[in-house]
Amino acid sequence: MADKIVILTGAGLSAESGLGTFRDKGGLWDKFPLEEVATPEGFAANPTRVHDFYNLRRGLCMDAAPNAAHAALAELEARWAGEVVTITQNVDDLHERAGSHAVIHMHGELLQALCGACGHRWEAPREMSTLTECPACGAAAARPDVVWFGEIPYQMDEIFTHLEEADLFVAIGTSGTVYPAAGFVAEVRARGCATLEINLEPSDGAAAFDDQRQGKATDAVPAWVSEMLARP
Ligand code: BJW
């Protein structure tokens, strides 16, 4: 049976689509302190500031286009003889717009709204505010359907099943600083799965990988995918 490839993507994959990364110099956390905009406590303290942060990013996401790295991963999923699953930490929808289908959004989705009162989810309007009402229960308790620090990432059971089945684990464009995603490489490697990091520069967790490639995602990912698809 052909190998199962599990891919973990991060903000670096969408950087060349114009969506900012978090921890690079000039990244999002330089302009918006994470405690203020990416924690439940920050939202409770100042929901308008948090809505403004996500409204800005939602608009950028809607106006962005997938890049060559997203396209290459979609091609890999379509043409690889085995299974390809993409676990993304990104809240944008660029994997799907590039044509990938097997995508898990472990940190949620910018284009979805979540009702803090009843848990209902719906398609987010471009702009949300403290007045946005839940279409199910009517409460003005809408929040972006994203996973903040201190919250449990989505679909963890499904993710661990994929990690257990992986023959090759590839992390792309992620700094390897946020758990539980940062720990995936150690988990798969402990049972002998091959691991590869593709990043602009070695990440904080680079030493945990068997193999590394450095470069811009739009160069390095299509090159790696071409090599994989050319394998006999
Ligand atoms: C390029 C490039 C180009 C640039 N080409 N590359 C264990 C130890 C310590 C702490 C913890 C722990 N376990 C849990 C914690 C706490 C916490 C945590 O990890 N804190 C750390 C800061 C230490 N984790 C949590 O709270 C998580 N919840 C949790 O653990 O629950 C418990 C639980 C888990 C599992 C089962 C049961 C219970 C939740 C974490 C939520 C993170 N949320 C955010 C915001 C989401 C919404 C939003 O987008 O606003 O997710 S934070 C932010 O970081 C966002 C990202 O998805 C995430 C990762 O960032 P990413 O993608 O790595 O981006 P960067 O900017 O860091 O890196 C970009 C990289 O790309 C760089 O390396 C560049 O070099 C590179 N790059 N241009 C290629 N062109």
PDB file of C-alpha atoms and ligand atoms in Angstrom:
ATOM      1  CA  MET A   1       0.000   0.000   0.000  1.00  0.00           C
ATOM      2  CA  ALA A   2       1.277   3.527  -0.792  1.00  0.00           C
ATOM      3  CA  ASP A   3       2.504   5.722   2.001  1.00  0.00           C
ATOM      4  CA  LYS A   4       0.180   7.934   3.994  1.00  0.00           C
ATOM      5  CA  ILE A   5       1.435  11.516   4.170  1.00  0.00           C
ATOM      6  CA  VAL A   6       0.303  13.826   6.964  1.00  0.00           C
ATOM      7  CA  ILE A   7       1.111  17.491   6.442  1.00  0.00           C
ATOM      8  CA  LEU A   8       1.019  20.161   9.149  1.00  0.00           C
ATOM      9  CA  THR A   9       0.833  23.704   7.829  1.00  0.00           C
ATOM     10  CA  GLY A  10       1.321  27.076   9.517  1.00  0.00           C
ATOM     11  CA  ALA A  11       1.240  30.772   8.796  1.00  0.00           C
ATOM     12  CA  GLY A  12       4.399  30.669   6.640  1.00  0.00           C
ATOM     13  CA  LEU A  13       2.451  28.793   3.961  1.00  0.00           C
ATOM     14  CA  SER A  14       0.052  31.710   3.495  1.00  0.00           C
ATOM     15  CA  ALA A  15       2.664  34.455   3.965  1.00  0.00           C
ATOM     16  CA  GLU A  16       3.234  34.822   0.252  1.00  0.00           C
ATOM     17  CA  SER A  17      -0.526  35.178  -0.253  1.00  0.00           C
ATOM     18  CA  GLY A  18      -0.231  38.376   1.792  1.00  0.00           C
ATOM     19  CA  LEU A  19      -1.495  36.988   5.112  1.00  0.00           C
ATOM     20  CA  GLY A  20       0.797  37.875   7.982  1.00  0.00           C
ATOM     21  CA  THR A  21       2.666  35.390  10.151  1.00  0.00           C
ATOM     22  CA  PHE A  22       2.561  35.712  13.929  1.00  0.00           C
ATOM     23  CA  ARG A  23       6.072  35.541  15.309  1.00  0.00           C
ATOM     24  CA  ASP A  24       8.291  36.875  12.532  1.00  0.00           C
ATOM     25  CA  LYS A  25       9.662  40.415  12.912  1.00  0.00           C
ATOM     26  CA  GLY A  26       6.773  42.724  12.080  1.00  0.00           C
ATOM     27  CA  GLY A  27       4.377  39.780  12.535  1.00  0.00           C
ATOM     28  CA  LEU A  28       0.861  40.002  13.922  1.00  0.00           C
ATOM     29  CA  TRP A  29       1.900  39.652  17.582  1.00  0.00           C
ATOM     30  CA  ASP A  30       4.134  42.743  17.250  1.00  0.00           C
ATOM     31  CA  LYS A  31       1.077  44.851  16.401  1.00  0.00           C
ATOM     32  CA  PHE A  32      -1.566  42.994  18.411  1.00  0.00           C
ATOM     33  CA  PRO A  33      -0.395  41.498  21.744  1.00  0.00           C
ATOM     34  CA  LEU A  34      -1.563  37.898  21.829  1.00  0.00           C
ATOM     35  CA  GLU A  35      -2.970  38.087  25.369  1.00  0.00           C
ATOM     36  CA  GLU A  36      -5.279  40.862  24.155  1.00  0.00           C
ATOM     37  CA  VAL A  37      -6.553  39.301  20.923  1.00  0.00           C
ATOM     38  CA  ALA A  38      -6.050  35.532  21.088  1.00  0.00           C
ATOM     39  CA  THR A  39      -7.275  34.501  24.520  1.00  0.00           C
ATOM     40  CA  PRO A  40     -10.796  34.113  25.948  1.00  0.00           C
ATOM     41  CA  GLU A  41      -9.761  36.598  28.647  1.00  0.00           C
ATOM     42  CA  GLY A  42      -8.768  39.177  26.026  1.00  0.00           C
ATOM     43  CA  PHE A  43     -12.124  38.769  24.302  1.00  0.00           C
ATOM     44  CA  ALA A  44     -14.023  39.131  27.579  1.00  0.00           C
ATOM     45  CA  ALA A  45     -12.054  42.288  28.429  1.00  0.00           C
ATOM     46  CA  ASN A  46     -12.366  44.008  25.057  1.00  0.00           C
ATOM     47  CA  PRO A  47     -14.543  42.206  22.494  1.00  0.00           C
ATOM     48  CA  THR A  48     -14.537  45.153  20.118  1.00  0.00           C
ATOM     49  CA  ARG A  49     -10.726  45.107  19.851  1.00  0.00           C
ATOM     50  CA  VAL A  50     -10.781  41.367  19.179  1.00  0.00           C
ATOM     51  CA  HIS A  51     -13.545  41.704  16.567  1.00  0.00           C
ATOM     52  CA  ASP A  52     -11.545  44.501  14.895  1.00  0.00           C
ATOM     53  CA  PHE A  53      -8.450  42.229  14.738  1.00  0.00           C
ATOM     54  CA  TYR A  54     -10.378  39.359  13.170  1.00  0.00           C
ATOM     55  CA  ASN A  55     -12.441  41.631  10.879  1.00  0.00           C
ATOM     56  CA  LEU A  56      -9.173  42.976   9.489  1.00  0.00           C
ATOM     57  CA  ARG A  57      -7.784  39.480   8.937  1.00  0.00           C
ATOM     58  CA  ARG A  58     -11.090  38.153   7.547  1.00  0.00           C
ATOM     59  CA  GLY A  59     -11.104  40.914   4.939  1.00  0.00           C
ATOM     60  CA  LEU A  60      -7.482  40.175   3.988  1.00  0.00           C
ATOM     61  CA  CYS A  61      -8.290  36.469   3.757  1.00  0.00           C
ATOM     62  CA  MET A  62     -11.313  37.041   1.512  1.00  0.00           C
ATOM     63  CA  ASP A  63      -9.223  39.204  -0.806  1.00  0.00           C
ATOM     64  CA  ALA A  64      -6.214  36.835  -0.852  1.00  0.00           C
ATOM     65  CA  ALA A  65      -5.549  34.057  -3.345  1.00  0.00           C
ATOM     66  CA  PRO A  66      -3.918  30.671  -2.784  1.00  0.00           C
ATOM     67  CA  ASN A  67      -0.258  30.594  -3.786  1.00  0.00           C
ATOM     68  CA  ALA A  68       1.914  28.006  -5.537  1.00  0.00           C
ATOM     69  CA  ALA A  69       2.517  26.115  -2.289  1.00  0.00           C
ATOM     70  CA  HIS A  70      -1.217  25.634  -1.626  1.00  0.00           C
ATOM     71  CA  ALA A  71      -1.642  24.557  -5.252  1.00  0.00           C
ATOM     72  CA  ALA A  72       1.211  22.035  -5.012  1.00  0.00           C
ATOM     73  CA  LEU A  73      -0.282  20.447  -1.881  1.00  0.00           C
ATOM     74  CA  ALA A  74      -3.662  20.152  -3.622  1.00  0.00           C
ATOM     75  CA  GLU A  75      -1.921  18.473  -6.557  1.00  0.00           C
ATOM     76  CA  LEU A  76      -0.177  16.060  -4.177  1.00  0.00           C
ATOM     77  CA  GLU A  77      -3.513  15.150  -2.580  1.00  0.00           C
ATOM     78  CA  ALA A  78      -5.061  14.560  -6.010  1.00  0.00           C
ATOM     79  CA  ARG A  79      -2.215  12.554  -7.549  1.00  0.00           C
ATOM     80  CA  TRP A  80      -0.438  10.698  -4.717  1.00  0.00           C
ATOM     81  CA  ALA A  81      -1.317   7.000  -4.769  1.00  0.00           C
ATOM     82  CA  GLY A  82      -1.715   6.907  -0.982  1.00  0.00           C
ATOM     83  CA  GLU A  83      -3.637   9.158   1.361  1.00  0.00           C
ATOM     84  CA  VAL A  84      -2.669  12.784   1.966  1.00  0.00           C
ATOM     85  CA  VAL A  85      -4.170  14.634   4.934  1.00  0.00           C
ATOM     86  CA  THR A  86      -3.470  18.279   5.688  1.00  0.00           C
ATOM     87  CA  ILE A  87      -3.762  19.441   9.277  1.00  0.00           C
ATOM     88  CA  THR A  88      -3.610  23.202   9.209  1.00  0.00           C
ATOM     89  CA  GLN A  89      -3.135  25.653  12.040  1.00  0.00           C
ATOM     90  CA  ASN A  90      -4.209  28.367   9.627  1.00  0.00           C
ATOM     91  CA  VAL A  91      -7.664  29.874   9.909  1.00  0.00           C
ATOM     92  CA  ASP A  92      -7.780  30.973   6.259  1.00  0.00           C
ATOM     93  CA  ASP A  93      -9.480  28.886   3.538  1.00  0.00           C
ATOM     94  CA  LEU A  94      -6.615  28.920   1.026  1.00  0.00           C
ATOM     95  CA  HIS A  95      -6.031  25.142   1.098  1.00  0.00           C
ATOM     96  CA  GLU A  96      -9.646  24.542   0.109  1.00  0.00           C
ATOM     97  CA  ARG A  97      -9.614  27.273  -2.535  1.00  0.00           C
ATOM     98  CA  ALA A  98      -6.489  25.680  -4.042  1.00  0.00           C
ATOM     99  CA  GLY A  99      -8.380  22.375  -4.335  1.00  0.00           C
ATOM    100  CA  SER A 100      -7.396  20.367  -1.233  1.00  0.00           C
ATOM    101  CA  HIS A 101     -10.267  18.371   0.290  1.00  0.00           C
ATOM    102  CA  ALA A 102      -8.765  16.434   3.201  1.00  0.00           C
ATOM    103  CA  VAL A 103      -8.103  19.457   5.419  1.00  0.00           C
ATOM    104  CA  ILE A 104      -8.482  19.678   9.184  1.00  0.00           C
ATOM    105  CA  HIS A 105      -8.595  23.183  10.675  1.00  0.00           C
ATOM    106  CA  MET A 106      -7.285  22.473  14.160  1.00  0.00           C
ATOM    107  CA  HIS A 107      -7.341  26.192  15.125  1.00  0.00           C
ATOM    108  CA  GLY A 108     -10.740  26.892  13.552  1.00  0.00           C
ATOM    109  CA  GLU A 109     -11.819  29.021  10.626  1.00  0.00           C
ATOM    110  CA  LEU A 110     -11.885  32.769  10.164  1.00  0.00           C
ATOM    111  CA  LEU A 111     -14.905  32.531   7.875  1.00  0.00           C
ATOM    112  CA  GLN A 112     -17.033  30.835  10.526  1.00  0.00           C
ATOM    113  CA  ALA A 113     -18.800  32.465  13.477  1.00  0.00           C
ATOM    114  CA  LEU A 114     -19.462  30.724  16.781  1.00  0.00           C
ATOM    115  CA  CYS A 115     -22.178  31.663  19.259  1.00  0.00           C
ATOM    116  CA  GLY A 116     -20.726  32.014  22.747  1.00  0.00           C
ATOM    117  CA  ALA A 117     -24.195  31.415  24.203  1.00  0.00           C
ATOM    118  CA  CYS A 118     -25.499  28.299  22.417  1.00  0.00           C
ATOM    119  CA  GLY A 119     -22.501  26.953  20.410  1.00  0.00           C
ATOM    120  CA  HIS A 120     -24.193  27.353  17.017  1.00  0.00           C
ATOM    121  CA  ARG A 121     -21.836  27.894  14.038  1.00  0.00           C
ATOM    122  CA  TRP A 122     -22.597  29.836  10.897  1.00  0.00           C
ATOM    123  CA  GLU A 123     -20.875  31.582   7.998  1.00  0.00           C
ATOM    124  CA  ALA A 124     -19.279  34.721   9.379  1.00  0.00           C
ATOM    125  CA  PRO A 125     -20.161  38.053   7.812  1.00  0.00           C
ATOM    126  CA  ARG A 126     -17.112  40.035   6.641  1.00  0.00           C
ATOM    127  CA  GLU A 127     -17.471  42.262   9.696  1.00  0.00           C
ATOM    128  CA  MET A 128     -18.629  41.076  13.115  1.00  0.00           C
ATOM    129  CA  SER A 129     -19.276  43.125  16.234  1.00  0.00           C
ATOM    130  CA  THR A 130     -20.691  42.845  19.731  1.00  0.00           C
ATOM    131  CA  LEU A 131     -24.113  43.417  18.113  1.00  0.00           C
ATOM    132  CA  THR A 132     -23.905  40.432  15.729  1.00  0.00           C
ATOM    133  CA  GLU A 133     -26.753  38.081  16.642  1.00  0.00           C
ATOM    134  CA  CYS A 134     -26.737  34.307  16.524  1.00  0.00           C
ATOM    135  CA  PRO A 135     -29.198  33.103  13.840  1.00  0.00           C
ATOM    136  CA  ALA A 136     -30.162  30.152  16.077  1.00  0.00           C
ATOM    137  CA  CYS A 137     -30.718  31.659  19.539  1.00  0.00           C
ATOM    138  CA  GLY A 138     -30.670  35.410  18.876  1.00  0.00           C
ATOM    139  CA  ALA A 139     -27.985  36.165  21.494  1.00  0.00           C
ATOM    140  CA  ALA A 140     -25.554  38.953  20.647  1.00  0.00           C
ATOM    141  CA  ALA A 141     -22.652  36.685  21.610  1.00  0.00           C
ATOM    142  CA  ALA A 142     -20.908  36.044  18.297  1.00  0.00           C
ATOM    143  CA  ARG A 143     -17.183  35.330  18.251  1.00  0.00           C
ATOM    144  CA  PRO A 144     -14.834  34.157  15.528  1.00  0.00           C
ATOM    145  CA  ASP A 145     -14.771  30.344  15.371  1.00  0.00           C
ATOM    146  CA  VAL A 146     -11.063  30.160  16.125  1.00  0.00           C
ATOM    147  CA  VAL A 147      -9.110  28.400  18.882  1.00  0.00           C
ATOM    148  CA  TRP A 148      -7.477  30.776  21.318  1.00  0.00           C
ATOM    149  CA  PHE A 149      -4.739  30.017  23.863  1.00  0.00           C
ATOM    150  CA  GLY A 150      -6.166  27.950  26.690  1.00  0.00           C
ATOM    151  CA  GLU A 151      -8.855  26.418  24.464  1.00  0.00           C
ATOM    152  CA  ILE A 152      -8.796  22.881  23.107  1.00  0.00           C
ATOM    153  CA  PRO A 153      -7.930  22.607  19.401  1.00  0.00           C
ATOM    154  CA  TYR A 154     -10.534  21.000  17.164  1.00  0.00           C
ATOM    155  CA  GLN A 155     -10.737  17.403  15.911  1.00  0.00           C
ATOM    156  CA  MET A 156      -7.914  16.140  18.135  1.00  0.00           C
ATOM    157  CA  ASP A 157      -9.125  12.509  18.119  1.00  0.00           C
ATOM    158  CA  GLU A 158      -9.182  12.499  14.314  1.00  0.00           C
ATOM    159  CA  ILE A 159      -5.765  14.184  14.218  1.00  0.00           C
ATOM    160  CA  PHE A 160      -4.178  11.596  16.512  1.00  0.00           C
ATOM    161  CA  THR A 161      -5.595   8.788  14.375  1.00  0.00           C
ATOM    162  CA  HIS A 162      -3.992  10.315  11.282  1.00  0.00           C
ATOM    163  CA  LEU A 163      -0.694  10.809  13.128  1.00  0.00           C
ATOM    164  CA  GLU A 164      -0.716   7.158  14.220  1.00  0.00           C
ATOM    165  CA  GLU A 165      -1.225   6.055  10.602  1.00  0.00           C
ATOM    166  CA  ALA A 166       1.322   8.408   9.009  1.00  0.00           C
ATOM    167  CA  ASP A 167       4.337   7.062   7.125  1.00  0.00           C
ATOM    168  CA  LEU A 168       5.649  10.551   6.428  1.00  0.00           C
ATOM    169  CA  PHE A 169       4.982  13.702   8.457  1.00  0.00           C
ATOM    170  CA  VAL A 170       5.814  17.065   6.888  1.00  0.00           C
ATOM    171  CA  ALA A 171       5.599  20.391   8.748  1.00  0.00           C
ATOM    172  CA  ILE A 172       5.512  23.465   6.500  1.00  0.00           C
ATOM    173  CA  GLY A 173       5.743  27.147   7.461  1.00  0.00           C
ATOM    174  CA  THR A 174       5.253  26.780  11.184  1.00  0.00           C
ATOM    175  CA  SER A 175       7.546  28.002  13.966  1.00  0.00           C
ATOM    176  CA  GLY A 176       6.863  24.930  16.114  1.00  0.00           C
ATOM    177  CA  THR A 177       6.145  27.009  19.195  1.00  0.00           C
ATOM    178  CA  VAL A 178       2.442  26.346  19.772  1.00  0.00           C
ATOM    179  CA  TYR A 179       1.243  23.097  21.337  1.00  0.00           C
ATOM    180  CA  PRO A 180      -0.206  20.599  20.755  1.00  0.00           C
ATOM    181  CA  ALA A 181       0.843  20.998  17.072  1.00  0.00           C
ATOM    182  CA  ALA A 182       4.486  21.555  18.068  1.00  0.00           C
ATOM    183  CA  GLY A 183       4.517  18.109  19.672  1.00  0.00           C
ATOM    184  CA  PHE A 184       3.240  16.143  16.672  1.00  0.00           C
ATOM    185  CA  VAL A 185       6.722  15.560  15.256  1.00  0.00           C
ATOM    186  CA  ALA A 186       7.954  13.903  18.455  1.00  0.00           C
ATOM    187  CA  GLU A 187       4.866  11.696  18.612  1.00  0.00           C
ATOM    188  CA  VAL A 188       5.159  10.354  15.064  1.00  0.00           C
ATOM    189  CA  ARG A 189       8.932  10.009  15.208  1.00  0.00           C
ATOM    190  CA  ALA A 190       8.734   7.935  18.382  1.00  0.00           C
ATOM    191  CA  ARG A 191       7.164   5.156  16.335  1.00  0.00           C
ATOM    192  CA  GLY A 192       9.522   5.463  13.370  1.00  0.00           C
ATOM    193  CA  CYS A 193       7.574   7.731  11.010  1.00  0.00           C
ATOM    194  CA  ALA A 194       9.792   9.744   8.638  1.00  0.00           C
ATOM    195  CA  THR A 195       9.690  13.509   9.251  1.00  0.00           C
ATOM    196  CA  LEU A 196      10.526  16.555   7.152  1.00  0.00           C
ATOM    197  CA  GLU A 197      10.426  20.274   7.922  1.00  0.00           C
ATOM    198  CA  ILE A 198      10.024  22.817   5.123  1.00  0.00           C
ATOM    199  CA  ASN A 199      10.442  26.377   6.373  1.00  0.00           C
ATOM    200  CA  LEU A 200      12.031  29.677   5.486  1.00  0.00           C
ATOM    201  CA  GLU A 201      14.644  29.009   8.149  1.00  0.00           C
ATOM    202  CA  PRO A 202      15.128  26.230  10.728  1.00  0.00           C
ATOM    203  CA  SER A 203      12.269  26.530  13.210  1.00  0.00           C
ATOM    204  CA  ASP A 204      12.588  26.317  17.003  1.00  0.00           C
ATOM    205  CA  GLY A 205      11.789  22.621  16.728  1.00  0.00           C
ATOM    206  CA  ALA A 206      13.946  21.870  13.672  1.00  0.00           C
ATOM    207  CA  ALA A 207      16.198  19.399  15.508  1.00  0.00           C
ATOM    208  CA  ALA A 208      13.222  17.097  16.044  1.00  0.00           C
ATOM    209  CA  PHE A 209      12.945  16.371  12.294  1.00  0.00           C
ATOM    210  CA  ASP A 210      14.906  13.764  10.292  1.00  0.00           C
ATOM    211  CA  ASP A 211      15.199  16.029   7.312  1.00  0.00           C
ATOM    212  CA  GLN A 212      14.915  19.712   6.539  1.00  0.00           C
ATOM    213  CA  ARG A 213      14.517  21.977   3.570  1.00  0.00           C
ATOM    214  CA  GLN A 214      14.821  25.732   3.725  1.00  0.00           C
ATOM    215  CA  GLY A 215      13.269  28.236   1.369  1.00  0.00           C
ATOM    216  CA  LYS A 216      10.159  30.188   0.571  1.00  0.00           C
ATOM    217  CA  ALA A 217       7.092  27.974   0.603  1.00  0.00           C
ATOM    218  CA  THR A 218       6.238  28.902  -2.999  1.00  0.00           C
ATOM    219  CA  ASP A 219       9.633  27.526  -4.123  1.00  0.00           C
ATOM    220  CA  ALA A 220      10.311  24.713  -1.673  1.00  0.00           C
ATOM    221  CA  VAL A 221       6.858  23.102  -1.578  1.00  0.00           C
ATOM    222  CA  PRO A 222       6.319  22.755  -5.361  1.00  0.00           C
ATOM    223  CA  ALA A 223       9.888  21.390  -5.668  1.00  0.00           C
ATOM    224  CA  TRP A 224       9.265  18.775  -2.956  1.00  0.00           C
ATOM    225  CA  VAL A 225       5.860  17.812  -4.420  1.00  0.00           C
ATOM    226  CA  SER A 226       7.415  17.383  -7.890  1.00  0.00           C
ATOM    227  CA  GLU A 227      10.004  15.035  -6.413  1.00  0.00           C
ATOM    228  CA  MET A 228       7.360  13.031  -4.568  1.00  0.00           C
ATOM    229  CA  LEU A 229       5.172  12.670  -7.662  1.00  0.00           C
ATOM    230  CA  ALA A 230       8.171  11.649  -9.797  1.00  0.00           C
ATOM    231  CA  ARG A 231       8.976   8.719  -7.461  1.00  0.00           C
ATOM    232  CA  PRO A 232       8.600   5.366  -9.178  1.00  0.00           C
TER     233      PRO A 232
HETATM  234  C1  BJW B   1       7.823  30.924   5.997  1.00  0.00           C
HETATM  235  C2  BJW B   1       7.570  31.941   5.108  1.00  0.00           C
HETATM  236  C3  BJW B   1       7.555  31.585   3.763  1.00  0.00           C
HETATM  237  C4  BJW B   1       7.527  32.823   7.036  1.00  0.00           C
HETATM  238  N1  BJW B   1       7.764  30.331   3.403  1.00  0.00           N
HETATM  239  N2  BJW B   1       8.033  29.671   5.622  1.00  0.00           N
HETATM  240  C5  BJW B   1       2.877  22.481  26.339  1.00  0.00           C
HETATM  241  C6  BJW B   1       3.985  23.224  26.646  1.00  0.00           C
HETATM  242  C7  BJW B   1       3.891  24.600  26.760  1.00  0.00           C
HETATM  243  C8  BJW B   1       2.683  25.261  26.550  1.00  0.00           C
HETATM  244  C9  BJW B   1       1.582  24.520  26.247  1.00  0.00           C
HETATM  245  C10 BJW B   1       1.689  23.177  26.141  1.00  0.00           C
HETATM  246  N3  BJW B   1       0.453  22.693  25.818  1.00  0.00           N
HETATM  247  C11 BJW B   1      -0.406  23.722  25.691  1.00  0.00           C
HETATM  248  C12 BJW B   1       0.250  24.864  25.963  1.00  0.00           C
HETATM  249  C13 BJW B   1      -0.367  26.208  25.942  1.00  0.00           C
HETATM  250  C14 BJW B   1      -0.538  26.817  24.585  1.00  0.00           C
HETATM  251  C15 BJW B   1       0.832  26.969  23.941  1.00  0.00           C
HETATM  252  O1  BJW B   1       1.253  26.226  23.092  1.00  0.00           O
HETATM  253  N4  BJW B   1       1.551  28.015  24.309  1.00  0.00           N
HETATM  254  C16 BJW B   1       2.858  28.261  23.715  1.00  0.00           C
HETATM  255  C17 BJW B   1       2.951  29.729  23.328  1.00  0.00           C
HETATM  256  C18 BJW B   1       3.938  27.793  24.637  1.00  0.00           C
HETATM  257  N5  BJW B   1      -1.405  26.060  23.710  1.00  0.00           N
HETATM  258  C19 BJW B   1      -2.730  26.166  23.777  1.00  0.00           C
HETATM  259  O2  BJW B   1      -3.280  26.880  24.606  1.00  0.00           O
HETATM  260  C20 BJW B   1      -3.559  25.334  22.820  1.00  0.00           C
HETATM  261  N6  BJW B   1      -4.511  24.574  23.531  1.00  0.00           N
HETATM  262  C21 BJW B   1      -4.149  23.465  24.219  1.00  0.00           C
HETATM  263  O3  BJW B   1      -3.015  23.066  24.265  1.00  0.00           O
HETATM  264  O4  BJW B   1      -5.217  22.838  24.846  1.00  0.00           O
HETATM  265  C22 BJW B   1      -4.941  21.683  25.647  1.00  0.00           C
HETATM  266  C23 BJW B   1      -5.250  20.414  24.905  1.00  0.00           C
HETATM  267  C24 BJW B   1      -4.641  20.098  23.722  1.00  0.00           C
HETATM  268  C25 BJW B   1      -4.926  18.912  23.060  1.00  0.00           C
HETATM  269  C26 BJW B   1      -5.826  18.032  23.580  1.00  0.00           C
HETATM  270  C27 BJW B   1      -6.457  18.340  24.773  1.00  0.00           C
HETATM  271  C28 BJW B   1      -6.167  19.532  25.435  1.00  0.00           C
HETATM  272  C29 BJW B   1      -4.338  26.259  21.868  1.00  0.00           C
HETATM  273  C30 BJW B   1      -3.440  26.983  20.935  1.00  0.00           C
HETATM  274  C31 BJW B   1      -4.251  27.955  20.079  1.00  0.00           C
HETATM  275  C32 BJW B   1      -3.376  28.800  19.180  1.00  0.00           C
HETATM  276  N7  BJW B   1      -4.140  29.813  18.561  1.00  0.00           N
HETATM  277  C33 BJW B   1      -3.538  30.692  17.576  1.00  0.00           C
HETATM  278  C34 BJW B   1      -4.570  31.769  17.201  1.00  0.00           C
HETATM  279  C35 BJW B   1      -5.676  31.088  16.369  1.00  0.00           C
HETATM  280  C36 BJW B   1      -6.529  32.022  15.622  1.00  0.00           C
HETATM  281  C37 BJW B   1      -5.796  33.023  14.778  1.00  0.00           C
HETATM  282  O5  BJW B   1      -5.220  32.679  13.727  1.00  0.00           O
HETATM  283  O6  BJW B   1      -5.801  34.172  15.189  1.00  0.00           O
HETATM  284  O7  BJW B   1      -3.138  29.959  16.424  1.00  0.00           O
HETATM  285  S1  BJW B   1      -1.987  31.419  18.137  1.00  0.00           S
HETATM  286  C38 BJW B   1      -1.204  31.378  16.554  1.00  0.00           C
HETATM  287  O8  BJW B   1      -0.056  30.485  16.607  1.00  0.00           O
HETATM  288  C39 BJW B   1      -2.208  30.723  15.599  1.00  0.00           C
HETATM  289  C40 BJW B   1      -1.333  29.814  14.809  1.00  0.00           C
HETATM  290  O9  BJW B   1      -2.101  28.791  14.206  1.00  0.00           O
HETATM  291  C41 BJW B   1      -0.335  29.321  15.821  1.00  0.00           C
HETATM  292  C42 BJW B   1       0.924  28.771  15.223  1.00  0.00           C
HETATM  293  O10 BJW B   1       1.630  29.750  14.542  1.00  0.00           O
HETATM  294  P1  BJW B   1       2.467  29.366  13.245  1.00  0.00           P
HETATM  295  O11 BJW B   1       1.540  28.938  12.177  1.00  0.00           O
HETATM  296  O12 BJW B   1       3.542  28.443  13.603  1.00  0.00           O
HETATM  297  O13 BJW B   1       3.013  30.805  12.805  1.00  0.00           O
HETATM  298  P2  BJW B   1       4.382  31.541  13.249  1.00  0.00           P
HETATM  299  O14 BJW B   1       4.241  32.965  12.879  1.00  0.00           O
HETATM  300  O15 BJW B   1       4.735  31.245  14.639  1.00  0.00           O
HETATM  301  O16 BJW B   1       5.501  30.855  12.342  1.00  0.00           O
HETATM  302  C43 BJW B   1       5.535  31.047  10.932  1.00  0.00           C
HETATM  303  C44 BJW B   1       6.763  30.305  10.389  1.00  0.00           C
HETATM  304  O17 BJW B   1       6.728  30.423   8.965  1.00  0.00           O
HETATM  305  C45 BJW B   1       8.112  30.859  10.857  1.00  0.00           C
HETATM  306  O18 BJW B   1       8.939  29.776  11.286  1.00  0.00           O
HETATM  307  C46 BJW B   1       8.705  31.523   9.611  1.00  0.00           C
HETATM  308  O19 BJW B   1      10.113  31.378   9.522  1.00  0.00           O
HETATM  309  C47 BJW B   1       8.030  30.757   8.509  1.00  0.00           C
HETATM  310  N8  BJW B   1       7.827  31.519   7.295  1.00  0.00           N
HETATM  311  N9  BJW B   1       7.438  33.135   5.821  1.00  0.00           N
HETATM  312  C48 BJW B   1       8.036  29.405   4.384  1.00  0.00           C
HETATM  313  N10 BJW B   1       7.342  32.541   2.799  1.00  0.00           N
END
